[in-house]
Coordinates of C-alpha atoms and ligand atoms in Angstrom, one line a residue:
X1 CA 47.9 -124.9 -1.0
X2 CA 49.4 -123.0 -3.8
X3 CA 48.9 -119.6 -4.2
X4 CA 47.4 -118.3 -7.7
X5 CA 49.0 -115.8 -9.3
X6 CA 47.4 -113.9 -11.9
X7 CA 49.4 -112.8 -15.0
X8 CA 49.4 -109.0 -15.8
X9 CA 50.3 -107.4 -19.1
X10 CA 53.6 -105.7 -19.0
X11 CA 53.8 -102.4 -17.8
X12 CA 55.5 -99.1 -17.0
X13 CA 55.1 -98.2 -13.5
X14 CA 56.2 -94.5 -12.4
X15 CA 56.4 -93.5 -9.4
X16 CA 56.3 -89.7 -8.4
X17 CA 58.0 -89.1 -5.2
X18 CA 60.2 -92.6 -5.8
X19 CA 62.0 -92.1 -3.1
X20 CA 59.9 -91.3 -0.4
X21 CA 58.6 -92.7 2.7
X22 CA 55.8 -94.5 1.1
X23 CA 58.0 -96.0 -1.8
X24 CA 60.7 -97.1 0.5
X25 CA 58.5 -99.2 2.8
X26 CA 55.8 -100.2 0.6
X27 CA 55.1 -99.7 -3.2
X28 CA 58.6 -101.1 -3.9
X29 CA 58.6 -104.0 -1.1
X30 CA 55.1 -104.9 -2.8
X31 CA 56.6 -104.7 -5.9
X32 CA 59.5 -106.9 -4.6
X33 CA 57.3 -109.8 -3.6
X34 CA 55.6 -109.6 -6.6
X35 CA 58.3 -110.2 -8.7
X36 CA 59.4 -113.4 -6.2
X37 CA 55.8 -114.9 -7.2
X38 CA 56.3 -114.4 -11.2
X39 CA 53.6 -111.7 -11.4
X40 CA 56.0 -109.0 -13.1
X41 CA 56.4 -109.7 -16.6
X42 CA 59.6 -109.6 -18.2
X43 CA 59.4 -106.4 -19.9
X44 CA 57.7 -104.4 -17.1
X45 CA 59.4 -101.4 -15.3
X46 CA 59.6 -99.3 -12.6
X47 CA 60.8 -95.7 -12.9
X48 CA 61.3 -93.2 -9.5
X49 CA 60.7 -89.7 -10.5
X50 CA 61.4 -87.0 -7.5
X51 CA 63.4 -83.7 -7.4
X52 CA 66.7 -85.0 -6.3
X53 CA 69.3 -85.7 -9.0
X54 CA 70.5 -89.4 -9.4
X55 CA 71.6 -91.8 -12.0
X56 CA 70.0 -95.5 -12.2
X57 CA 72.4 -97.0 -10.2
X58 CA 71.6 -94.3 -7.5
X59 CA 68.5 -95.1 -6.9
X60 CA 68.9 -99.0 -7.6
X61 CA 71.2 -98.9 -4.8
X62 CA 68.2 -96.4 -2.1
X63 CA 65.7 -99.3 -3.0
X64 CA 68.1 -102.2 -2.3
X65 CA 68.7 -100.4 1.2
X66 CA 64.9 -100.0 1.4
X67 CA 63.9 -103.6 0.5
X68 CA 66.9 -105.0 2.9
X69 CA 65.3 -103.1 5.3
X70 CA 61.7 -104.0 5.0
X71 CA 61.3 -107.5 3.5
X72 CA 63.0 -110.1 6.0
X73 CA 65.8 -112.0 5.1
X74 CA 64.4 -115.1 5.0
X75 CA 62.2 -113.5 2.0
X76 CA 64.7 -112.4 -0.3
X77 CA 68.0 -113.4 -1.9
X78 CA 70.5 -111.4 -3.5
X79 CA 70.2 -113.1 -7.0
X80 CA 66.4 -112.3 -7.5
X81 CA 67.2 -109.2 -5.5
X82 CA 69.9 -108.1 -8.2
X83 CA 67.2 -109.1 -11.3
X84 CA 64.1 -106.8 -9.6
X85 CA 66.7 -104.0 -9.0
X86 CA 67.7 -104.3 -12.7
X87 CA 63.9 -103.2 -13.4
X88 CA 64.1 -99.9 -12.3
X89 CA 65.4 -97.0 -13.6
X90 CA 65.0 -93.4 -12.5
X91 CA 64.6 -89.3 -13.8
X92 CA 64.6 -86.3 -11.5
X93 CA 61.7 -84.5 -11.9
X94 CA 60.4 -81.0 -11.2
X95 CA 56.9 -81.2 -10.3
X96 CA 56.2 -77.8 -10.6
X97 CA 58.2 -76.9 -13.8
X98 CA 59.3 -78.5 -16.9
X99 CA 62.6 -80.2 -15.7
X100 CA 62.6 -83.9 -16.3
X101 CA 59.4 -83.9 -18.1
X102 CA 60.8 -84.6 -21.9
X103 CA 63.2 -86.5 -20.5
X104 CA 59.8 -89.0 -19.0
X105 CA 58.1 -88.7 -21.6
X106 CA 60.8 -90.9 -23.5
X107 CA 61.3 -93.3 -21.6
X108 CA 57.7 -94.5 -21.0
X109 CA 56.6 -96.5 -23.6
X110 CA 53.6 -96.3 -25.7
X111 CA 52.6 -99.7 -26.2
X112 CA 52.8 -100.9 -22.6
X113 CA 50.4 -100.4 -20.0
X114 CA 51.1 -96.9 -18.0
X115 CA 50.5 -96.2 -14.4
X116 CA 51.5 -93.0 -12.6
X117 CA 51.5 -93.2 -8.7
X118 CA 51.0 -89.8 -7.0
X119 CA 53.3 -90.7 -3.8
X120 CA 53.4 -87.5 -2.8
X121 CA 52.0 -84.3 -1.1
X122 CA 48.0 -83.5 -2.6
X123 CA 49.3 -80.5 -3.5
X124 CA 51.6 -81.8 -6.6
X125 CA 48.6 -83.9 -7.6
X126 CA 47.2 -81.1 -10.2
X127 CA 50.6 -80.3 -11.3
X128 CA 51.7 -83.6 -11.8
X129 CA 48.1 -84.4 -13.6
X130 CA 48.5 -81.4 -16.1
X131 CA 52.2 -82.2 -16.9
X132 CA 51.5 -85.9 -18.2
X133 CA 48.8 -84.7 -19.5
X134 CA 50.0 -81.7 -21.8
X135 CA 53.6 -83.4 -22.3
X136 CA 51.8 -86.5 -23.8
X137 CA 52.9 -88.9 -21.2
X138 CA 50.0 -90.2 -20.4
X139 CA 47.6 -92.0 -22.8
X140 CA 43.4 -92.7 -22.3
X141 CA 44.3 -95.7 -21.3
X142 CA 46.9 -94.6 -18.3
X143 CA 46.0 -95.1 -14.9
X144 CA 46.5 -93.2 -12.3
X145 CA 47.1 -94.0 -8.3
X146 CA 46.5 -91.4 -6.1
X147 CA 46.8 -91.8 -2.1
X148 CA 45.4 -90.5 1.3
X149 CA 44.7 -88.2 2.6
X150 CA 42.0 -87.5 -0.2
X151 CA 41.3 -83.8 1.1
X152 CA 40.3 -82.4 4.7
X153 CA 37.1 -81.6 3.9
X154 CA 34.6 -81.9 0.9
X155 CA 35.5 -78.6 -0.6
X156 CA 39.1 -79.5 -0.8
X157 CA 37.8 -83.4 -2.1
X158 CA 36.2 -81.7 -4.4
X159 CA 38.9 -79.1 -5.8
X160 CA 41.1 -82.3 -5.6
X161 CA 38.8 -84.1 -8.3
X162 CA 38.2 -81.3 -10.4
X163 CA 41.8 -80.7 -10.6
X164 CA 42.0 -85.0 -11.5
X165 CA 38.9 -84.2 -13.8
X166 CA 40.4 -82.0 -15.9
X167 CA 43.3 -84.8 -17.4
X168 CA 41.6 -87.9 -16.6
X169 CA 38.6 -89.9 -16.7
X170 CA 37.5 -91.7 -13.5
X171 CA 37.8 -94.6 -15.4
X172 CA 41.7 -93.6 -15.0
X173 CA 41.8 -92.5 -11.2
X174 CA 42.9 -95.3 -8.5
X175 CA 42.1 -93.6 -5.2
X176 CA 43.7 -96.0 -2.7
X177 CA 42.3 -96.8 0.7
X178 CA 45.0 -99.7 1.9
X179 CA 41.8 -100.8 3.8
X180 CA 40.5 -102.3 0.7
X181 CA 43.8 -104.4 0.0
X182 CA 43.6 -106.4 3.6
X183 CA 43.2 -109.7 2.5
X184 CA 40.5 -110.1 5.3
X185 CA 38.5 -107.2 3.8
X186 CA 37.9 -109.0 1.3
X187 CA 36.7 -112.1 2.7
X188 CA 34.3 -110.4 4.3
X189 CA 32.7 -110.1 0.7
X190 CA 33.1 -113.7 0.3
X191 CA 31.4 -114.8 3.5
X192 CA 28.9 -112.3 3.4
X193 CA 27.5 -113.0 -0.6
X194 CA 29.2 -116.4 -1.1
X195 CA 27.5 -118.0 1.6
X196 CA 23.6 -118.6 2.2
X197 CA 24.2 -118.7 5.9
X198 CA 24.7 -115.2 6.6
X199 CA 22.6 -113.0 4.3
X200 CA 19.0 -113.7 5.7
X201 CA 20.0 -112.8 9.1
X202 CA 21.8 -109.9 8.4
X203 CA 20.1 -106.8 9.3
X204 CA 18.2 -104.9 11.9
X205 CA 16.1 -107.9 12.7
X206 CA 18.6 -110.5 13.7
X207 CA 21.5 -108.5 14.4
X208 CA 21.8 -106.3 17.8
X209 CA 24.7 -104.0 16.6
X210 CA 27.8 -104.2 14.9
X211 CA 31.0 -102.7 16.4
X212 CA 34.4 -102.1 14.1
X213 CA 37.5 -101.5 16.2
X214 CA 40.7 -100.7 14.6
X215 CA 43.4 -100.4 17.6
X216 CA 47.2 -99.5 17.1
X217 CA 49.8 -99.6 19.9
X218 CA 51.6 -97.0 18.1
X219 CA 52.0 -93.3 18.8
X220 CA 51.9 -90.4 16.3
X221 CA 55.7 -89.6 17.2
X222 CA 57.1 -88.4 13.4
X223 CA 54.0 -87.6 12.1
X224 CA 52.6 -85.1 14.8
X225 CA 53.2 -82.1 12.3
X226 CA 50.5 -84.2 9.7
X227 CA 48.3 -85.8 12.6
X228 CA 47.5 -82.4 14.6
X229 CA 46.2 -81.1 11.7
X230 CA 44.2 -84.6 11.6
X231 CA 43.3 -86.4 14.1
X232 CA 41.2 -89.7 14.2
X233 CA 38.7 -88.5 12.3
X234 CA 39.9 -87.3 9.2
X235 CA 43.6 -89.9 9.2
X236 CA 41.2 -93.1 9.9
X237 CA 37.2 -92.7 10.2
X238 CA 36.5 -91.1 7.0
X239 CA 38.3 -93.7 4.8
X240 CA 39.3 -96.7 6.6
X241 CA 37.1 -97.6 9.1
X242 CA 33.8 -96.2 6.6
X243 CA 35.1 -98.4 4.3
X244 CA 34.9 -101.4 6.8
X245 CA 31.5 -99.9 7.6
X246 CA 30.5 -99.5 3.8
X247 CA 31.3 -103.5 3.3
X248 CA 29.1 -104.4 6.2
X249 CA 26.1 -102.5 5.7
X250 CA 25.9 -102.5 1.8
X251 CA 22.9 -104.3 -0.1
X252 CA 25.0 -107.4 -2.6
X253 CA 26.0 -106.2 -5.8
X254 CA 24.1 -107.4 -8.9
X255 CA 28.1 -108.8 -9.2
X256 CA 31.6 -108.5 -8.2
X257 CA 32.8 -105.2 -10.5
X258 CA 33.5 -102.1 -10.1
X259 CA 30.8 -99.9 -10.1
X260 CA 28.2 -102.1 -8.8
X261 CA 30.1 -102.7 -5.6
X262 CA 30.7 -98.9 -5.0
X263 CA 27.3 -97.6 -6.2
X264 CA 26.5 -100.0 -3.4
X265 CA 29.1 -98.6 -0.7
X266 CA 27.9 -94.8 -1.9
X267 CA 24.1 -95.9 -0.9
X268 CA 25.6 -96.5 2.7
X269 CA 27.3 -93.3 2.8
X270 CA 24.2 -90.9 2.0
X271 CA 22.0 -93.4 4.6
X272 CA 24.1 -92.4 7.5
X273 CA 22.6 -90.6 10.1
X274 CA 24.6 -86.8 11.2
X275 CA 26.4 -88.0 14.3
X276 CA 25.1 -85.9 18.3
X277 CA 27.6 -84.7 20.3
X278 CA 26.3 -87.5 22.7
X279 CA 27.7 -90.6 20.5
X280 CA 30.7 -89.0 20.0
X281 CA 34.1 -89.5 22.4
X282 CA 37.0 -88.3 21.6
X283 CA 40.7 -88.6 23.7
X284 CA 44.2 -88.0 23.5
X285 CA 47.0 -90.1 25.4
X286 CA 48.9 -88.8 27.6
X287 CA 52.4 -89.9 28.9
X288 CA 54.2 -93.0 30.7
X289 CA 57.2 -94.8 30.7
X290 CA 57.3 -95.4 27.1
X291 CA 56.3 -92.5 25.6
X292 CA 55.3 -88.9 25.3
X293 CA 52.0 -87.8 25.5
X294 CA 50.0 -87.2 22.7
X295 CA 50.8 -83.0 23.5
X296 CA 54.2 -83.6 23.7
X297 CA 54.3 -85.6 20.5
X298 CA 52.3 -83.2 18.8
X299 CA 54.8 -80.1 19.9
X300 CA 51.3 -78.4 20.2
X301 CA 50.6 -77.8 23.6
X302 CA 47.0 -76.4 22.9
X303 CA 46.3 -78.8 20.5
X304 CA 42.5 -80.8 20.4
X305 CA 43.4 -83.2 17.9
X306 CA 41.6 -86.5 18.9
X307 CA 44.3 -89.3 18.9
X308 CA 41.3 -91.8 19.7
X309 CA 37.7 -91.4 18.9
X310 CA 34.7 -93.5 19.7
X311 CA 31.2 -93.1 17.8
X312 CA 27.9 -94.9 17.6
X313 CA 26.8 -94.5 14.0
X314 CA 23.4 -95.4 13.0
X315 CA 21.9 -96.1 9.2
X316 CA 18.5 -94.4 8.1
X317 CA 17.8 -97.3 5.9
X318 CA 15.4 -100.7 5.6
X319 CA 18.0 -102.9 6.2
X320 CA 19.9 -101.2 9.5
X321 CA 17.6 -98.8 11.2
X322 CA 17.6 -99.6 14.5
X323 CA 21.2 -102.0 14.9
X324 CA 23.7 -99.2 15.6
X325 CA 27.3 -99.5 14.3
X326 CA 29.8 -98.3 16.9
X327 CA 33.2 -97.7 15.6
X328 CA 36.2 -97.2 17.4
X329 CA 39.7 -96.5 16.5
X330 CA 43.2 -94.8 18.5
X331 CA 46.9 -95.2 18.8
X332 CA 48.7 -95.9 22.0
X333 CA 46.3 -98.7 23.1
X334 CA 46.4 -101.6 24.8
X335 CA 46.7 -103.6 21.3
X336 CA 47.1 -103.9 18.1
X337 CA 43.3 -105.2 16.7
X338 CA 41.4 -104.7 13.6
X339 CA 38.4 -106.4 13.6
X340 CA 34.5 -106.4 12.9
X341 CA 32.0 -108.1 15.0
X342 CA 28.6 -108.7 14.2
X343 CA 26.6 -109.1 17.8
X344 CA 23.4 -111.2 16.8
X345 CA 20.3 -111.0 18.9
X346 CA 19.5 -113.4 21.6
X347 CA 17.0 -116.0 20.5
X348 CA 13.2 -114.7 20.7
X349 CA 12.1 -116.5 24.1
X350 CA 14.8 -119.0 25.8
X351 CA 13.5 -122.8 26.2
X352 CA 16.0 -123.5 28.9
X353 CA 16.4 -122.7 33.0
X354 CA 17.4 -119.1 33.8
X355 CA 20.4 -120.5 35.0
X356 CA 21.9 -121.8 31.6
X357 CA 22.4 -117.9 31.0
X358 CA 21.4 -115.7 28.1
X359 CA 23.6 -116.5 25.1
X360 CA 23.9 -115.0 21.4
X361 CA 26.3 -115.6 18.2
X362 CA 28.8 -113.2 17.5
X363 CA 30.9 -113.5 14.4
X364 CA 34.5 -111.5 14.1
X365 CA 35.9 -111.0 11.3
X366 CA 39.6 -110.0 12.0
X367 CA 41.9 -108.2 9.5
X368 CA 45.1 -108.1 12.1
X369 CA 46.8 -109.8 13.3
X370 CA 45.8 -113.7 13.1
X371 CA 43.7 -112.9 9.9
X372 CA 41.0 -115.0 10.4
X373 CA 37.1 -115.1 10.9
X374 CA 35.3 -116.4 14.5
X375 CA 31.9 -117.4 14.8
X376 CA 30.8 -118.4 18.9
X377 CA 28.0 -120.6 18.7
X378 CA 26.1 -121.8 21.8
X379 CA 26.3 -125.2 22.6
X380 CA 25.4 -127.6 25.9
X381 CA 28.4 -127.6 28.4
X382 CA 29.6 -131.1 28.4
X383 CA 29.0 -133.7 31.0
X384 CA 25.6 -134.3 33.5
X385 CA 24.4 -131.3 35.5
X386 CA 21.7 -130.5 33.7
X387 CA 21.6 -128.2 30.8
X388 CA 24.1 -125.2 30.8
X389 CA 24.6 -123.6 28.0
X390 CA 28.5 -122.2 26.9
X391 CA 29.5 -120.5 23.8
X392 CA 32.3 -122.0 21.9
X393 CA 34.0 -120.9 18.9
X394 CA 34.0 -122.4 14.9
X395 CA 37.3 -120.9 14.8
X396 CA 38.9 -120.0 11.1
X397 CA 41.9 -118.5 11.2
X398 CA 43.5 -118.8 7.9
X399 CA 46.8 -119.8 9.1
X400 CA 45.5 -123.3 10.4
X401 CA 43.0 -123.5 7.4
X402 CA 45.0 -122.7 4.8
X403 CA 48.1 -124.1 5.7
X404 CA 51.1 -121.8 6.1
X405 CA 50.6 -120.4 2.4
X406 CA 47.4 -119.4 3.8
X407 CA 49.1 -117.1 6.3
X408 CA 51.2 -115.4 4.0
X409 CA 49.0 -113.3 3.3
X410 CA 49.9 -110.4 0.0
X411 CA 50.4 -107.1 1.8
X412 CA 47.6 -104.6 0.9
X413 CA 49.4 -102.7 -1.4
X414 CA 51.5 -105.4 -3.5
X415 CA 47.5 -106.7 -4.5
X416 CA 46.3 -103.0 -4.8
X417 CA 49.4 -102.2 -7.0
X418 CA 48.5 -105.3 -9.4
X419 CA 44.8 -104.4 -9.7
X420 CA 45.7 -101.2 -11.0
X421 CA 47.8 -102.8 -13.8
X422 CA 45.1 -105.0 -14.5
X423 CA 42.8 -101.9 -15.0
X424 CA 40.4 -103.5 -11.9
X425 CA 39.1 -100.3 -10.0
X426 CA 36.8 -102.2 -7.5
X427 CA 39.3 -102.0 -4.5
X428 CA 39.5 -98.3 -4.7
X429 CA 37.3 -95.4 -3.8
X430 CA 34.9 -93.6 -6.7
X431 CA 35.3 -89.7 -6.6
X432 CA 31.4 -89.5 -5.4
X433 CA 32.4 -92.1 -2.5
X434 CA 35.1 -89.7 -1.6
X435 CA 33.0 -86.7 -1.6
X436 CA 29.9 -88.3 0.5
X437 CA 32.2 -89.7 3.1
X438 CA 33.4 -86.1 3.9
X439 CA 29.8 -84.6 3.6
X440 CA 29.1 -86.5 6.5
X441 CA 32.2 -86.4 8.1
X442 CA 32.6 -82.3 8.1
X443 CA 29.2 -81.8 9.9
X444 CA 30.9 -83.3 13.2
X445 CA 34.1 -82.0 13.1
X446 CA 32.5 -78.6 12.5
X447 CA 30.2 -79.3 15.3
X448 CA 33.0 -79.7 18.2
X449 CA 35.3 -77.3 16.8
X450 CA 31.8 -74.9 17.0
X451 CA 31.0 -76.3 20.7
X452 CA 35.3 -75.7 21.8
X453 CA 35.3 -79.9 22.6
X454 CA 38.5 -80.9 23.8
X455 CA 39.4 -84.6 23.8
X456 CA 39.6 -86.4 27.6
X457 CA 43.1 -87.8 28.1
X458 CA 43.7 -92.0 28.5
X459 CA 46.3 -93.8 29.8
X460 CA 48.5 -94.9 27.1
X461 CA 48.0 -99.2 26.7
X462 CA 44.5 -98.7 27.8
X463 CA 41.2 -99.2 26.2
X464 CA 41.1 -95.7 25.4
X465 CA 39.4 -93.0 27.6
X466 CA 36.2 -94.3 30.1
X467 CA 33.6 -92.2 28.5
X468 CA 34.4 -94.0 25.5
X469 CA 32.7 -97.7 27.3
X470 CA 29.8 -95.6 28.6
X471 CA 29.5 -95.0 25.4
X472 CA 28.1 -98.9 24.8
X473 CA 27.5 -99.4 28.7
X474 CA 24.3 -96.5 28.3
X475 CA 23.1 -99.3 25.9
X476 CA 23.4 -102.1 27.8
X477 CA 26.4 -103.2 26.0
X478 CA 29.9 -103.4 25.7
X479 CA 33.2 -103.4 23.8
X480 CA 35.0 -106.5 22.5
X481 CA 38.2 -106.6 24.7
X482 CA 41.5 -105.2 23.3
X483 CA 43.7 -108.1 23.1
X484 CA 47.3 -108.6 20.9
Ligands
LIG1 C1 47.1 -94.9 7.7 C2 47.0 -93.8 8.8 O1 46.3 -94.6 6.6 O2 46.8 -96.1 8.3 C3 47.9 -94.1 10.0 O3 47.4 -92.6 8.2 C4 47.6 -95.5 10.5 O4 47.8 -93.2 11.0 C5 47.6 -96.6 9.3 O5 48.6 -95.9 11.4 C6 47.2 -97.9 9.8 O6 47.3 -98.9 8.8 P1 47.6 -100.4 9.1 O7 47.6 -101.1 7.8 O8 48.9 -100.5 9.8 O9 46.5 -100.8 10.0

């Protein structure tokens, strides 16, 4: 299977903050591998803009360390390496004054598509905005990319867009959510409104309750200053895993563009339910061989910052009243997991023995790792004995489908990066999407910080804390098992 590869118009891609974290491991490895496939025309160019002084070659030479670093070996060669680097070019820049600005605004081009990536700090995002703005940099037909986190609450969300508002159109405003770029994300569109099989069945009356689990094995060690302030909540529930939510639960689009798909996400948003004290569990991991607790990590010893947190969400509308959507999501676990499994009801009245067991479809959808979809079906147990029933599973995973091209699937932000030169905005968040998601998110983070909640501690490589499987046990159900 060959790969397609959309062609883009050519471009001038600037990134603020070109040499930080972000750019180093991601924007310019997804750039990287975008230029191995032919997708970066021969006149398009990237230009780092950040405060430190450096020629060209400077900073051809930071992203040649960078790309060595995160793009295997086997994926790169020094020749193509050497024509990419050639691509970029770079200007010091002083956000908050007017150093470097002239000196931008000549070497982007007028008659090539312009994108502006904020990789930096929320607070430069106004600045940054007004400077292309009133220095002419930036055209009505600029785009820019702005990342998480979008705010810490809905006032700051919405300061944040007026601040956007006031040099751009949305029309111009990428707000990424990585989420959106997993491949796996999106086939979860494709299976759910490219397929006849799955839409009559799913909703409240066929399907028991939908859990969305996105584990890391990963601590918050070098990011505890950022994280405290955080927490579960805010760093993943309130974009990533509603997003995941959002795609589930949404009515189909009238079609696949932008608007229609997020006036449709937006509709999910407003239906959810405020969140009890009760279907909420929060923890924070504590210490063992490997690692630092989450206190230590934190260099906060009061702090209660949830490093994990477990809800039950339920959706005041036709379609999902009733089927509640548990969501789950920590670091330090016992695996590295994304998924989202749809639990379907048992069958109305059972035709067979008690003994063949009580039996349901389950489909997962998994974004990492093993990208790949799983639907268990229940089928007769080979051989005589009478009629037991087992469940087996039509397995997809896209690596045996697809053949190994299959596998490789484009990084999140090397797709995300490319929609945004071809001006597609249905991959990234609408400013109203933004805003809802923290209307309901800042109810329950007010409410424990109101109540004095403190998280329970878990055992780093476990499951997360107890309470958090009482959580589904009280319903008479239970978590999908954490496995790598
Ligand atoms: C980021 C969060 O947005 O997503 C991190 O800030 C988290 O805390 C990361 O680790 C997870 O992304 P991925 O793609 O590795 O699942």
């Amino acid at each position: 299977m060959v790969s397609r590869v959309i062609p883009v118009e050519t471009f001038d891609l600037v990134i603020f903050g070109g040499t930080g974290d972000l750019a180093r491991r991601k924007i310019l490895p997804g750039l990287y591998r975008r230029f191995v496939a032919g997708q970066m025309p021969p006149e398009a160019r990237v230009i780092g803009a950040a405060r430190s002084e450096m020629d060209q070659k400077g900073y051809q030479d930071l992203i040649r360390d960078a790309i060595e670093e995160f793009i295997k070996e086997e994926n790169r060669d020094p020749e193509t390496l050497d024509a990419f680097l050639e691509r970029l070019d770079y200007t010091a820049i002083d956000a908050r004054g007017e150093g470097g600005w002239d000196n931008l605004a000549k070497m982007v081009r007028k008659d090539a598509v312009t994108a502006f990536y904020f990789s930096v700090g929320p607070g430069l995002f106004g600045d940054i905005a007004t400077r292309l703005h009133d220095h002419k940099i930036a055209t009505p037909e600029s785009r820019i990319v702005v990342e998480k986190p979008f705010g810490r609450d809905l006032e700051s969300a919405k300061e944040l867009n007026g601040v956007l508002a006031a040099s751009f159109d949305e029309s111009q405003i990428y707000r990424i959510d990585h989420y959106l770029g997993k491949e796996t994300v999106q086939n979860l569109m494709a299976v759910r409104f490219g397929n006849v099989l799955f839409e009559p069945l799913w909703n409240a009356q066929y399907v028991d309750h939908v859990q969305i689990t996105v584990s890391e094995t990963v601590s918050v060690g070098g990011r505890g200053g950022y994280y405290d302030k955080s927490g579960a909540m805010r760093d993943m529930i309130q974009n990533h895993l509603m997003q995941l939510l959002c795609l589930t639960a949404m009515e189909p689009p009238s079609k696949f563009d932008p608007d229609a798909v997020r006036d449709e996400k937006l509709k999910v948003i407003r239906a959810l339910d405020p969140v009890p004290a009760d279907n909420i569990v929060r923890g924070q991991y504590g210490a063992d061989e490997d690692g630092p607790s989450y206190i230590e990590d934190s260099e906060n010893p009061d702090s209660r910052t949830e490093s994990f947190i477990a809800l039950k969400v339920d959706i005041s509308n036709w379609r999902w009243k009733g089927t509640p959507f548990y969501l789950r999501t920590g670091k330090r676990m016992k695996a590295r997991m994304s998924e989202i499994v749809v639990h379907f009801k048992e069958t109305p009245h059972s035709i067979f023995d008690e003994d063949a067991g009580s039996h349901s479809n389950i489909l997962s959808i998994r974004l990492q790792p093993d990208e790949g979809m799983d639907l268990r079906v229940t089928i007769k147990e080979p051989g005589p004995g009478g009629m037991r029933l087992i469940d087996v599973p039509l397995d997809m995973t896209f690596a045996d489908a697809l053949g190994p091209e299959g596998a490789d699937v484009t990084d999140a932000y090397e797709r995300l990066i490319m929609d945004v030169i071809r001006g597609n905005q249905t991959l990234f968040m609408r400013g109203d999407e933004v805003e809802a998601a923290w209307a309901w998110t800042d109810p329950i983070i007010e409410g424990w910080q109101k109540r004095g909640d403190k998280p329970v501690q878990y055992e780093p490589g476990s499951s997360g804390p107890d309470d958090a499987l009482m959580l589904l046990h009280r319903d008479g159900r239970r978590w999908r098992e954490l496995r790598a």
